[in-house]
Coordinates of C-alpha atoms and ligand atoms in Angstrom, one line a residue:
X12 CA 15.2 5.5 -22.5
X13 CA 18.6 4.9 -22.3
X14 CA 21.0 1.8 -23.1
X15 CA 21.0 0.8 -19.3
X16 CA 16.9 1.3 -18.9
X17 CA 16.6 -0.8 -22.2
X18 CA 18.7 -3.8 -21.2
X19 CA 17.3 -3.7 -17.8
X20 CA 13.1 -3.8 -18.9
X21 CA 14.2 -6.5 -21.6
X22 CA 15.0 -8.5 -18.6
X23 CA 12.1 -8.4 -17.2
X24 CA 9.6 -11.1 -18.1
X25 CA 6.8 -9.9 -19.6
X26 CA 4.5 -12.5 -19.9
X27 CA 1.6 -14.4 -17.1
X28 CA 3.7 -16.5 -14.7
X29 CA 1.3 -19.8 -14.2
X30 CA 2.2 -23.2 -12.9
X31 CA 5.6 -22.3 -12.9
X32 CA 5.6 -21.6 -16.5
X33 CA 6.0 -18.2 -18.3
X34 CA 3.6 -17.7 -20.9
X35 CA 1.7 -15.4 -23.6
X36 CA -2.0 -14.7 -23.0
X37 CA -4.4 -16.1 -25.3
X38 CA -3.9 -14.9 -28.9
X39 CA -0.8 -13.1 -28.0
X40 CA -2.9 -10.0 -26.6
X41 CA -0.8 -6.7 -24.9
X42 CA -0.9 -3.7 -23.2
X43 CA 1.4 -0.9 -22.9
X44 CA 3.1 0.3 -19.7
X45 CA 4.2 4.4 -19.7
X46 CA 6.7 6.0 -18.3
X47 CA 4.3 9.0 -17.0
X48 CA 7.0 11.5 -16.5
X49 CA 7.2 11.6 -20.6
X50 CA 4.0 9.0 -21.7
X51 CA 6.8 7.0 -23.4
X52 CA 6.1 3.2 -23.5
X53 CA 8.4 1.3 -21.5
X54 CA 6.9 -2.0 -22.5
X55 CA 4.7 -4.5 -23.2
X56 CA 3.1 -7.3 -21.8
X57 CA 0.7 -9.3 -21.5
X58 CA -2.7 -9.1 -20.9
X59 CA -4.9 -12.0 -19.6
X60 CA -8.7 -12.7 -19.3
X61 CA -10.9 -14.6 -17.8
X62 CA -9.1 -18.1 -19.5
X63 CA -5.6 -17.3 -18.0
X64 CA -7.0 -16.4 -14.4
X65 CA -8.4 -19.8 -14.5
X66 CA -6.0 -21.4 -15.5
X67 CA -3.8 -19.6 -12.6
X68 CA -6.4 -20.8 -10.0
X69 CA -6.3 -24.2 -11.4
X70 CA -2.3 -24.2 -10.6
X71 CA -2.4 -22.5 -7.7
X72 CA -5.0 -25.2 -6.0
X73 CA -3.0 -27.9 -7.6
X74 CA -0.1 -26.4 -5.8
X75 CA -1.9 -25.6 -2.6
X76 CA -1.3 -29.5 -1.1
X77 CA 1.9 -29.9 -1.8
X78 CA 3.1 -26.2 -0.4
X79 CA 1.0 -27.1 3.1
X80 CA 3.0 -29.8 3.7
X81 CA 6.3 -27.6 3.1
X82 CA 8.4 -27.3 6.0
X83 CA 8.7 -23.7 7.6
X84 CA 11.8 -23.5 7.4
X85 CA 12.4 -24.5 3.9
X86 CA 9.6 -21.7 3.0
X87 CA 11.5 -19.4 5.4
X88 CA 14.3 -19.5 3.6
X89 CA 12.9 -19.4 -0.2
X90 CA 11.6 -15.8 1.8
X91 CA 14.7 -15.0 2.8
X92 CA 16.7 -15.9 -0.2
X93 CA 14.3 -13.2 -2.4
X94 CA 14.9 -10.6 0.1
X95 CA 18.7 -11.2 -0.5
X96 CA 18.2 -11.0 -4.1
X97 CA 15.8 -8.3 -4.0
X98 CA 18.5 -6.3 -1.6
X99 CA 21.3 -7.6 -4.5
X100 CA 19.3 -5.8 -7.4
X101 CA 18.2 -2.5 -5.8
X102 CA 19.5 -0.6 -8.0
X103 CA 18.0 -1.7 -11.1
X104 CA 14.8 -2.2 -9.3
X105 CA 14.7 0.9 -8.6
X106 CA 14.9 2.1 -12.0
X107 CA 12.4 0.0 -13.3
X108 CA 10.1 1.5 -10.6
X109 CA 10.8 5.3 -11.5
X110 CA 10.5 4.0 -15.0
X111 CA 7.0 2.9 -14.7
X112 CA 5.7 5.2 -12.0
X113 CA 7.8 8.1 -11.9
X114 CA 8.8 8.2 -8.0
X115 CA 12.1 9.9 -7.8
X116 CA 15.1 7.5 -7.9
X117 CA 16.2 8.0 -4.0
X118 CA 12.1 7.2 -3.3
X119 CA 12.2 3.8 -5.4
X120 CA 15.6 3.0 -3.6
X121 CA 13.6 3.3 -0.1
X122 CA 10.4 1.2 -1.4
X123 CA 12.7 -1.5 -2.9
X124 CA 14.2 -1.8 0.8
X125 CA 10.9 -1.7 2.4
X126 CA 9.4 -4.0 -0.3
X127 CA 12.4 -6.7 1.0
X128 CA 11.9 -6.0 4.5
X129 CA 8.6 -7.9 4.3
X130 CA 10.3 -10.8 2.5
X131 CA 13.1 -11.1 5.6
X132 CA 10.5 -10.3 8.4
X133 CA 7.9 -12.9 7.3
X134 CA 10.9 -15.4 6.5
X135 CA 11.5 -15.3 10.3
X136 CA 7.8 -15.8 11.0
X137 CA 7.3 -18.6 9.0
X138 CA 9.0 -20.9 11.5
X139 CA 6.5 -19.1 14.3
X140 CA 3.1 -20.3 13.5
X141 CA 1.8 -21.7 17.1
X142 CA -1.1 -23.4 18.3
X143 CA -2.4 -24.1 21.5
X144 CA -3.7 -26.6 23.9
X145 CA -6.0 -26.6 27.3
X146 CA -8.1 -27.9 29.7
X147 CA -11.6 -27.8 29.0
X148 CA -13.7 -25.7 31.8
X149 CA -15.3 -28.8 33.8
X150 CA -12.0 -30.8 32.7
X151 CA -13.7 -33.5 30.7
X152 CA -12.1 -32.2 27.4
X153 CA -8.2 -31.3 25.9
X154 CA -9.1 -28.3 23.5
X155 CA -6.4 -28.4 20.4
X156 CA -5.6 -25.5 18.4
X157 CA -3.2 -25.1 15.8
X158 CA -2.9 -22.9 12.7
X159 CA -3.2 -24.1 9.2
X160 CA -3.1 -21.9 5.9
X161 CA -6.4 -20.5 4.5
X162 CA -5.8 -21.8 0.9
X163 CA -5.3 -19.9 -2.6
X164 CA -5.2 -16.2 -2.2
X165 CA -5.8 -13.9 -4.5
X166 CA -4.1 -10.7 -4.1
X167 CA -4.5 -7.1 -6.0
X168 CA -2.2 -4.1 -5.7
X169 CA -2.3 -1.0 -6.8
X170 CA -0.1 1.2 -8.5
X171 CA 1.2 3.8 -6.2
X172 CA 3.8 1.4 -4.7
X173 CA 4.7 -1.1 -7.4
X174 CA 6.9 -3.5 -5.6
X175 CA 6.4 -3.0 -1.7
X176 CA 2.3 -4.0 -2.2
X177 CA 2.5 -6.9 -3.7
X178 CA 5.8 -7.8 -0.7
X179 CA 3.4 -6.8 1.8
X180 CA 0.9 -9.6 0.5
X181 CA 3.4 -12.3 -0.9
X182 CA 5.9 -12.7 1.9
X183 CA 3.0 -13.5 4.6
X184 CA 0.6 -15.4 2.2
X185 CA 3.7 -17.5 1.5
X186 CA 4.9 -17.9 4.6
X187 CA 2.0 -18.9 6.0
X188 CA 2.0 -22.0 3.4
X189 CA -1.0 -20.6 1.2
X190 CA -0.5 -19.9 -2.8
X191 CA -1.1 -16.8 -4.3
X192 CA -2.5 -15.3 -7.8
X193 CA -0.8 -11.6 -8.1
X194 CA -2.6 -9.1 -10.2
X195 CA -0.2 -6.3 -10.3
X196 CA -2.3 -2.6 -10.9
X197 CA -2.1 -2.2 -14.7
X198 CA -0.2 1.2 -15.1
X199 CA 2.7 -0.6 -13.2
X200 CA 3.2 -4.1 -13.9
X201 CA 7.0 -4.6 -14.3
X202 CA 8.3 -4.5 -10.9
X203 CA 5.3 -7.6 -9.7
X204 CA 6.8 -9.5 -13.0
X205 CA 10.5 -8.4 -11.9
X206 CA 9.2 -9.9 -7.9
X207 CA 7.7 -13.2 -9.4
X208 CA 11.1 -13.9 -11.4
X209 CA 13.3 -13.3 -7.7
X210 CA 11.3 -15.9 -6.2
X211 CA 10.9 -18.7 -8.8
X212 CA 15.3 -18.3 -9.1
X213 CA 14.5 -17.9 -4.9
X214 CA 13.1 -21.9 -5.3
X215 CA 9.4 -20.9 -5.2
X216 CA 7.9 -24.1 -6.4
X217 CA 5.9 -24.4 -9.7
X218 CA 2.0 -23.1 -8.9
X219 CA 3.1 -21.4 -5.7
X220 CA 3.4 -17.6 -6.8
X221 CA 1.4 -17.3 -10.3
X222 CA 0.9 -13.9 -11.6
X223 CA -1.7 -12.6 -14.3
X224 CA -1.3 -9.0 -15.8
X225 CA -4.4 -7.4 -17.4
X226 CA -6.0 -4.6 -18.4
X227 CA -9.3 -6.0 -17.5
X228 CA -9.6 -6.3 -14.3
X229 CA -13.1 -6.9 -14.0
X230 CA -13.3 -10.0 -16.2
X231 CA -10.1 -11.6 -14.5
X232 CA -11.3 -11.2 -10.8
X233 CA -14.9 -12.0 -12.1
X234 CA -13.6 -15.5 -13.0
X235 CA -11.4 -16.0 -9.5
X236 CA -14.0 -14.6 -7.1
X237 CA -16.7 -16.8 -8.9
X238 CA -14.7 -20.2 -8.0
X239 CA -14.8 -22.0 -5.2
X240 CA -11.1 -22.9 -5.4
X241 CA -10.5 -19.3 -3.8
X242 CA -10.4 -19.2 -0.5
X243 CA -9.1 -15.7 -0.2
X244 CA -8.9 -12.2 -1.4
X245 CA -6.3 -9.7 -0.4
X246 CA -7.1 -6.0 -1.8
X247 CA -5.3 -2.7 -2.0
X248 CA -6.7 -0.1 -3.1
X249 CA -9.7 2.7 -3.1
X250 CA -12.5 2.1 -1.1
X251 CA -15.0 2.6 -3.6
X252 CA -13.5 -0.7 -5.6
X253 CA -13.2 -2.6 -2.3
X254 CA -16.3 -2.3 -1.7
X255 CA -17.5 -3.5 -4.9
X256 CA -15.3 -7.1 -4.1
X257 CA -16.5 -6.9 -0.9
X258 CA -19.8 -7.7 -2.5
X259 CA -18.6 -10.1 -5.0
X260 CA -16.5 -12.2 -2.4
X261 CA -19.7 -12.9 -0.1
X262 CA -21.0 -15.4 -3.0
X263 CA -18.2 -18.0 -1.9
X264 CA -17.5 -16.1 1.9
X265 CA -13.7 -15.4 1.0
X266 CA -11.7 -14.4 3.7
X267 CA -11.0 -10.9 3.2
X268 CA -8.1 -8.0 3.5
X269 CA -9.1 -5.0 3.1
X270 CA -6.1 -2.2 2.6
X271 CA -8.2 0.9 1.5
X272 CA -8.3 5.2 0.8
X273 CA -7.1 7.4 3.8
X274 CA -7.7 10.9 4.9
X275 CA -4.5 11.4 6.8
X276 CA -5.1 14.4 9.7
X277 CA -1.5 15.8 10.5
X278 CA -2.2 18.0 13.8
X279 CA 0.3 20.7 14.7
X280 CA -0.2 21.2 18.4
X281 CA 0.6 25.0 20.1
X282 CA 3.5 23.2 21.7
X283 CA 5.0 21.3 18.8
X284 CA 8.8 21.4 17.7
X285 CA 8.1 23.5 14.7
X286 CA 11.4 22.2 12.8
X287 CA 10.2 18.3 13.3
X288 CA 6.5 19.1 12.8
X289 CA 7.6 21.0 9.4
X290 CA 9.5 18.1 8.5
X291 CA 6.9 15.4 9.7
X292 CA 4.6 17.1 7.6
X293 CA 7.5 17.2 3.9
X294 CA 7.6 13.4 4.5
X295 CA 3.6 12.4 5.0
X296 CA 2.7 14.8 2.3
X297 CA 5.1 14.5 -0.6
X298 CA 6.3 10.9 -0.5
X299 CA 5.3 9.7 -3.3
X300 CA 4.2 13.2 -4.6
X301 CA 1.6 12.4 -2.4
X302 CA -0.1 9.6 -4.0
X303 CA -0.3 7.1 -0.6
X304 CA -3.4 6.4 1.1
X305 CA -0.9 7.3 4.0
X306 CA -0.3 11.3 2.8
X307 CA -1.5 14.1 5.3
X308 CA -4.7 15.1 3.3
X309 CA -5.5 17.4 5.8
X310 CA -2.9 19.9 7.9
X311 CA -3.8 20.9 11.1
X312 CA -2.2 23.4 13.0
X313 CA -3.0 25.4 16.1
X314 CA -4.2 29.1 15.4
X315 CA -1.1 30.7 17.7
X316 CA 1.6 28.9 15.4
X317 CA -0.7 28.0 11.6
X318 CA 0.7 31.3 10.4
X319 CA 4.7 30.7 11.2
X320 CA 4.0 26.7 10.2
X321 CA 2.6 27.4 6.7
X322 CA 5.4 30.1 5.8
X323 CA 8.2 27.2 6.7
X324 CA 6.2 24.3 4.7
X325 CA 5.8 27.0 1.7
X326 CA 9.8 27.6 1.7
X327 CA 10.2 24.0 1.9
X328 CA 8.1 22.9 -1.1
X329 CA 8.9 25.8 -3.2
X330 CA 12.5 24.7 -2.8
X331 CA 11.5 21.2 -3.9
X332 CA 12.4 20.5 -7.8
X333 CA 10.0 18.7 -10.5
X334 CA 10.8 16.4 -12.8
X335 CA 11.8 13.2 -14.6
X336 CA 12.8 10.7 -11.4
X337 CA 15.2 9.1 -13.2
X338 CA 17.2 12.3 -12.5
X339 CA 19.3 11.9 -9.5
X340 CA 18.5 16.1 -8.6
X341 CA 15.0 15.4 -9.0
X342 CA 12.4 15.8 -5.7
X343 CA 9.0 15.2 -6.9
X344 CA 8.0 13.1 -10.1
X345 CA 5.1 13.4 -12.1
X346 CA 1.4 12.2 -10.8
X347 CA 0.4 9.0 -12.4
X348 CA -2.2 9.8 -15.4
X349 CA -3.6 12.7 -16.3
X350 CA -6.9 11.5 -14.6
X351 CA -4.4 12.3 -11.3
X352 CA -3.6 15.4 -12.7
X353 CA -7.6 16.3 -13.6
X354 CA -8.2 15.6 -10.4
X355 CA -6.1 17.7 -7.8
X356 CA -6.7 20.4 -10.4
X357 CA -10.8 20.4 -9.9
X358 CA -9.6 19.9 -5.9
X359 CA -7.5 23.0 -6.1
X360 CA -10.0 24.7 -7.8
X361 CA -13.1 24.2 -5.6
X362 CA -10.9 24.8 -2.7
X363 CA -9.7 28.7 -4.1
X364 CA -13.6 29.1 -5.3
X365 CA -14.3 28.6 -1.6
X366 CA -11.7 31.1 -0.1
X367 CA -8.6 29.3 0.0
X368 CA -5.4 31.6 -0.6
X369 CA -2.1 30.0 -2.1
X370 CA 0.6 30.2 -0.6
X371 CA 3.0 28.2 -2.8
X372 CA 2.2 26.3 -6.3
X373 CA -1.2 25.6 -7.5
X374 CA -1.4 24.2 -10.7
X375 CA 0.0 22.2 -13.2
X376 CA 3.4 22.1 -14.4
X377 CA 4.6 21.9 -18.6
X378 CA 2.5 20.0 -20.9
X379 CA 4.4 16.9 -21.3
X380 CA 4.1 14.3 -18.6
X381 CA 1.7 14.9 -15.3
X382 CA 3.5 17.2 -13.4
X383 CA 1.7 19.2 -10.5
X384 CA 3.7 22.1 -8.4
X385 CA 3.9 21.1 -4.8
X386 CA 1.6 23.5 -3.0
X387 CA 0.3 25.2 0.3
X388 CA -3.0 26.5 0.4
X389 CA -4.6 27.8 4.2
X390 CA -7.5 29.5 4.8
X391 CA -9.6 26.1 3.2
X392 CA -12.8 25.6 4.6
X393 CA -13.9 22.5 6.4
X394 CA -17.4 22.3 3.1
X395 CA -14.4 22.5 0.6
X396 CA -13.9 19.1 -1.1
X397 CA -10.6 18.3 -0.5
X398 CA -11.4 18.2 3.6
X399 CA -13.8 15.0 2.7
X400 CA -11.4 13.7 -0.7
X401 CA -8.6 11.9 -0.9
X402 CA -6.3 14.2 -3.1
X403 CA -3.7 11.8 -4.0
X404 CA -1.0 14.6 -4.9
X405 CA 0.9 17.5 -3.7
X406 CA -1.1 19.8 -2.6
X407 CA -0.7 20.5 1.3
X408 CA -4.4 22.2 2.7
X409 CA -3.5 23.8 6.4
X410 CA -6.4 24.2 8.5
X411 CA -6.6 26.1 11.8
X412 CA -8.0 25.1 15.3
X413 CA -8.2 26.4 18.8
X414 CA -8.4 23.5 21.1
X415 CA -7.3 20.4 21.3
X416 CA -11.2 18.4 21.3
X417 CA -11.7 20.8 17.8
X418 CA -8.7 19.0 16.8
X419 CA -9.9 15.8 17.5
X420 CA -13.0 16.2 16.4
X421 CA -12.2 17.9 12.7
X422 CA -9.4 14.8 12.4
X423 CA -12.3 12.2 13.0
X424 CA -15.1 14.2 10.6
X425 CA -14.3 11.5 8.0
X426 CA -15.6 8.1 6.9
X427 CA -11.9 7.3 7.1
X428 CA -9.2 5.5 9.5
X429 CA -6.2 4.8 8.5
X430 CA -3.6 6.8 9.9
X431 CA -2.8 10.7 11.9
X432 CA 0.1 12.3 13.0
X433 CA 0.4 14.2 16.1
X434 CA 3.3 16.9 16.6
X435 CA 3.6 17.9 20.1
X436 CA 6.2 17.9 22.9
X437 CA 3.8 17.0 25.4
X438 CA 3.7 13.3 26.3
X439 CA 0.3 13.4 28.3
X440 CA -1.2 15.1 25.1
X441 CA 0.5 12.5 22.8
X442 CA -1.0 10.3 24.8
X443 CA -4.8 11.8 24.6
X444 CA -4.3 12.0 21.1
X445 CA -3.7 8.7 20.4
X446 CA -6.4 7.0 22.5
X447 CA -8.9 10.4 20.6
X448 CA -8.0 9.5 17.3
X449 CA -10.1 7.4 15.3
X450 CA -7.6 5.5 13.1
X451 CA -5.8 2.3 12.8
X452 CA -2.0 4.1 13.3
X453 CA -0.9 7.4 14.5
X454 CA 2.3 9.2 14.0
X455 CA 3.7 10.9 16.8
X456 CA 6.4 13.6 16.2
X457 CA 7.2 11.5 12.8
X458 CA 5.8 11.6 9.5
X459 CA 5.9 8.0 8.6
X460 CA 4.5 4.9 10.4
X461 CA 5.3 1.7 7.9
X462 CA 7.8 -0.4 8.7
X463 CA 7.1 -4.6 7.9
X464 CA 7.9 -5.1 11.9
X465 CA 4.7 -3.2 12.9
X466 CA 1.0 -3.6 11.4
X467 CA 0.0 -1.7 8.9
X468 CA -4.1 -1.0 8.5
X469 CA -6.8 1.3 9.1
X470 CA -10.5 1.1 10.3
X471 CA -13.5 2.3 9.1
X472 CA -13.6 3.2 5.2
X473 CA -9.9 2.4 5.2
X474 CA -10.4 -0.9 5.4
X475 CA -9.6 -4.2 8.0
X476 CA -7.0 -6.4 8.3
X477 CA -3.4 -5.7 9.1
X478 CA -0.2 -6.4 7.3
X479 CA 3.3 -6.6 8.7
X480 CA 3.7 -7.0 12.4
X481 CA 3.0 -10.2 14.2
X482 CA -0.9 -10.1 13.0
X483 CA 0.3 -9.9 9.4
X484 CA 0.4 -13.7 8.9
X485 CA -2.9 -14.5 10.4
X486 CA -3.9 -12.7 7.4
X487 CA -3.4 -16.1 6.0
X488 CA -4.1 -18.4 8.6
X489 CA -7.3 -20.0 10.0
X490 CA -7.5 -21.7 13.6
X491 CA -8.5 -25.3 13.6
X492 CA -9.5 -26.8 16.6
X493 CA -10.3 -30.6 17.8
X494 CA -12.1 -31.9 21.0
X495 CA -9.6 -34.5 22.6
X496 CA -12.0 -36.7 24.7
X497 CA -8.8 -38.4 26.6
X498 CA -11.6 -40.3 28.9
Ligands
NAD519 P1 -8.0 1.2 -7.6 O1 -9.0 0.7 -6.6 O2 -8.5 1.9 -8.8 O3 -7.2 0.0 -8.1 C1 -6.5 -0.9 -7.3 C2 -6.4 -2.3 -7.9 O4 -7.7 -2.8 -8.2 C3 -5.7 -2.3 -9.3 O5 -4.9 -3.5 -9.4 C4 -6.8 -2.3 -10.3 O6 -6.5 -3.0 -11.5 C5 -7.8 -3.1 -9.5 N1 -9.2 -2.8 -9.9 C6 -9.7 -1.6 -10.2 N2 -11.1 -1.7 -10.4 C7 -11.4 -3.0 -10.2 C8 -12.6 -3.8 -10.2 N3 -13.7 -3.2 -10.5 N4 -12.5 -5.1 -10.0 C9 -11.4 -5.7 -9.7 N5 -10.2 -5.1 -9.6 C10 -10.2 -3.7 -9.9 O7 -7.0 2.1 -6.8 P2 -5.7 2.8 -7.4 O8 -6.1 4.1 -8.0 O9 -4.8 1.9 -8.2 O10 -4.9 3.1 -6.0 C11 -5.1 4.1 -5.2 C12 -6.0 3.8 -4.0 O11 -5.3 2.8 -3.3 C13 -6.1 5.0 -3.1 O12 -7.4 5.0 -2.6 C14 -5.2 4.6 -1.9 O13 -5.5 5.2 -0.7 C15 -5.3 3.1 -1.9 N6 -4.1 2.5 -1.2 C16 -4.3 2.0 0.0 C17 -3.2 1.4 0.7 C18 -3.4 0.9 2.1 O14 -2.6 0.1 2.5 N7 -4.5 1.2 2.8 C19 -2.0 1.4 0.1 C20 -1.8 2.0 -1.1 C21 -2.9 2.5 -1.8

């Protein structure tokens, strides 16, 4: 690392953040965070158990009065105040984030910016949480709602987007007037550490935001989800894990978030722009070298253009460069592990022992850090694994259909929901599509549907609950009602 990289990590605080309080876990135990694009450690830090998350909870109840009672406003603007902050210290944010997950530089940049947006967005919706109040059917009651926070939350992220996943949780949770416990994933730590530190300086009081970093997550969500004191569980990540907490949050009936895998369908309709749907399809396939549960997993394009389509996307991602994201000329960083890198190669390889043809990449890329060429592959079969898989990295499958209902009906062939994209010029068929597809969002004529105004979630495998948007704070809200008897 260079001088600048060093300075800035030694900044960061690297211990558990609880009751207000930074602090060692329990005989000084570590774990190391690596830069994957060269496996060098960027740092350490600490690594709780099942003591330290208790002792979080025990804060973050403590705390849990006290923050109720804050006005809106006054948590409005400790939200707003980070987001200020945050949009102060992009820059070096952004190089912690390539540091510790490889993203290129101009990537980090946008996700520090998105990451804020939910900060500045849920700021403003603090000061909007509403009740009601009616007339009871045969007018012998006054029926009272209003909204009150859902208690200590508990909320796990996962590593793909370091700082915008634990924004996405924090800013409502917060706003809302419930604590939270953030466990950050454990490849990427340092930017949930560098987030905690903006809002204690932002006036977040003591017990309010705690954060516990582990490399055990088992034993440390074990110990929360087994308390009573938690009243609720926010969770990003793959479905087969949110499942399991599914499970484990029915013993106390936490309310539950459930942000989980995708199998993104892009379709490529006979009448589509071919220049926007090429670049629709660049932007939901290799942001973030396509590890988001938001990346096209599967391409769809017409039969009449699937031929023109894939030549274009080939030329684009061959012209793409690889490497360390820290350099400013860099495209596409390295994959996370090489568990990632494992992985799209047994995808890649099932997929050419079933017929598939390349047209561009296919394989891995030098032998230090996880590198993966961006690739095209067409003529994949629908039994091939990557049709059913999420492949979490660059590799860009086109499929070929005749009608629009095949369309449909391949896009929906999954147990997932989160998102498709739709390229056509057609607005009845835009239309179609979106009432035929089975998924929480759909793109249409645009690769990229997050933005902290709108709400963000799938259905099905992906998951329930929504984050950003209006619905994004009654994430974190319950509805209490009382039965005025004015007689
Ligand atoms: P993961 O499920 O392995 O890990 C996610 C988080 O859960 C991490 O913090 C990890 O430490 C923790 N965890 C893992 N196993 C656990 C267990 N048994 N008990 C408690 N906690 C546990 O997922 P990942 O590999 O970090 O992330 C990739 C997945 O996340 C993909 O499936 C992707 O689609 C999904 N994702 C979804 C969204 C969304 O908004 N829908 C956004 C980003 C990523």
């Amino acid at each position: 690392m260079n001088s600048n990289a060093v300075s800035l990590v030694a900044a960061v605080p690297k211990g558990l953040l609880i009751g207000g309080e930074w602090s060692a876990a329990a005989n000084g135990a570590e774990f190391p965070v690596e830069n994957p694009a060269n496996s060098e450690v960027v740092a350490m830090v600490a690594d709780a158990g099942r003591e330290e998350a208790l002792a979080a909870l025990e804060a973050a109840s403590y705390a849990q009065a006290s923050w109720t009672k804050t006005s809106p406003r006054s948590r409005g603007e400790i939200l707003r105040a980070a987001f200020e902050e945050i949009m102060r210290r992009q820059e070096e944010l952004s190089l912690l984030m390539t540091l510790e997950m490889g993203k290129p530089l101009a990537e980090s940049r946008g996700e520090v910016a998105y990451a804020a947006e939910f900060l500045r967005w849920f700021s403003e919706e603090a000061v909007r949480i509403s009740g009601d109040f009616y007339t009871s059917p045969d007018g012998t009651t006054r029926i009272l709602t209003s909204r009150v926070p859902v208690g200590p939350s508990y909320l796990i992220t996962p590593w793909n987007f370091p700082l915008a996943m634990g924004a996405r949780k924090m800013g409502p949770a917060l706003a809302a007037g419930c604590t939270v416990i953030l466990k950050p994933a454990e490849q990427t730590p340092l930017c949930s550490l560098a987030l905690a530190d903006i809002l204690v300086g932002a006036g977040v009081p003591a017990g309010v935001v705690n954060v516990i970093t582990t490399s055990n997550p088992v034993a440390v969500t074990d110990a929360l989800v087994g308390d009573p004191r938690l009243r609720k569980l926010s969770f990003t990540g793959s479905t087969e894990v949110g499942r399991e907490l599914m499970a484990k949050s029915s013993r106390h009936l936490l309310r539950l978030s459930m942000e989980l895998g995708g199998n993104a369908p892009l379709i490529v309709f006979e009448d589509a722009d071919l220049d926007k749907a090429v670049s629709g399809a660049m932007l939901a396939k290799m942001r973030n070298m396509g590890e988001a549960c938001t990346a096209a997993n599967r391409i769809m394009a017409h039969r009449s253009i699937a031929g023109e389509f894939s030549r274009r996307l080939g030329e684009r991602m061959a012209a793409l460069r690889l490497g360390d994201g820290t350099d400013p000329a860099v495209d596409v960083g390295p994959l996370i592990d090489q568990a990632a890198v494992s992985k799209v190669t047994e995808l890649m390889a099932d997929a050419l022992g079933h017929g598939a043809e390349v047209v561009v990449g296919g394989s891995r890329v030098g032998d230090s850090g996880y590198f993966f060429a961006p690739t095209v592959i067409k003529g994949v079969p629908r039994h091939s694994r990557m049709f059913s898989e999420e492949i979490f990295g660059p590799i860009a499958p086109v499929y070929e259909f005749d009608s629009d209902d095949e369309a449909y009906e391949m896009a929906n062939s999954t147990s997932y929901g989160l998102v498709a994209y739709i390229f056509t010029e057609s607005f009845s068929r835009a239309h179609r599509s979106i009432e035929a597809l089975d998924t929480g969002m759909v793109g249409v004529n645009q690769g990229f549907v997050s933005n902290a105004a709108a709400p963000f979630g799938g259905v099905k495998h992906s998951g329930f609950g929504r984050e950003g948007g209006f619905e994004g704070i009654h994430e974190y809200l319950t509805v209490k009602y009382a039965a005025l008897n004015l007689g």
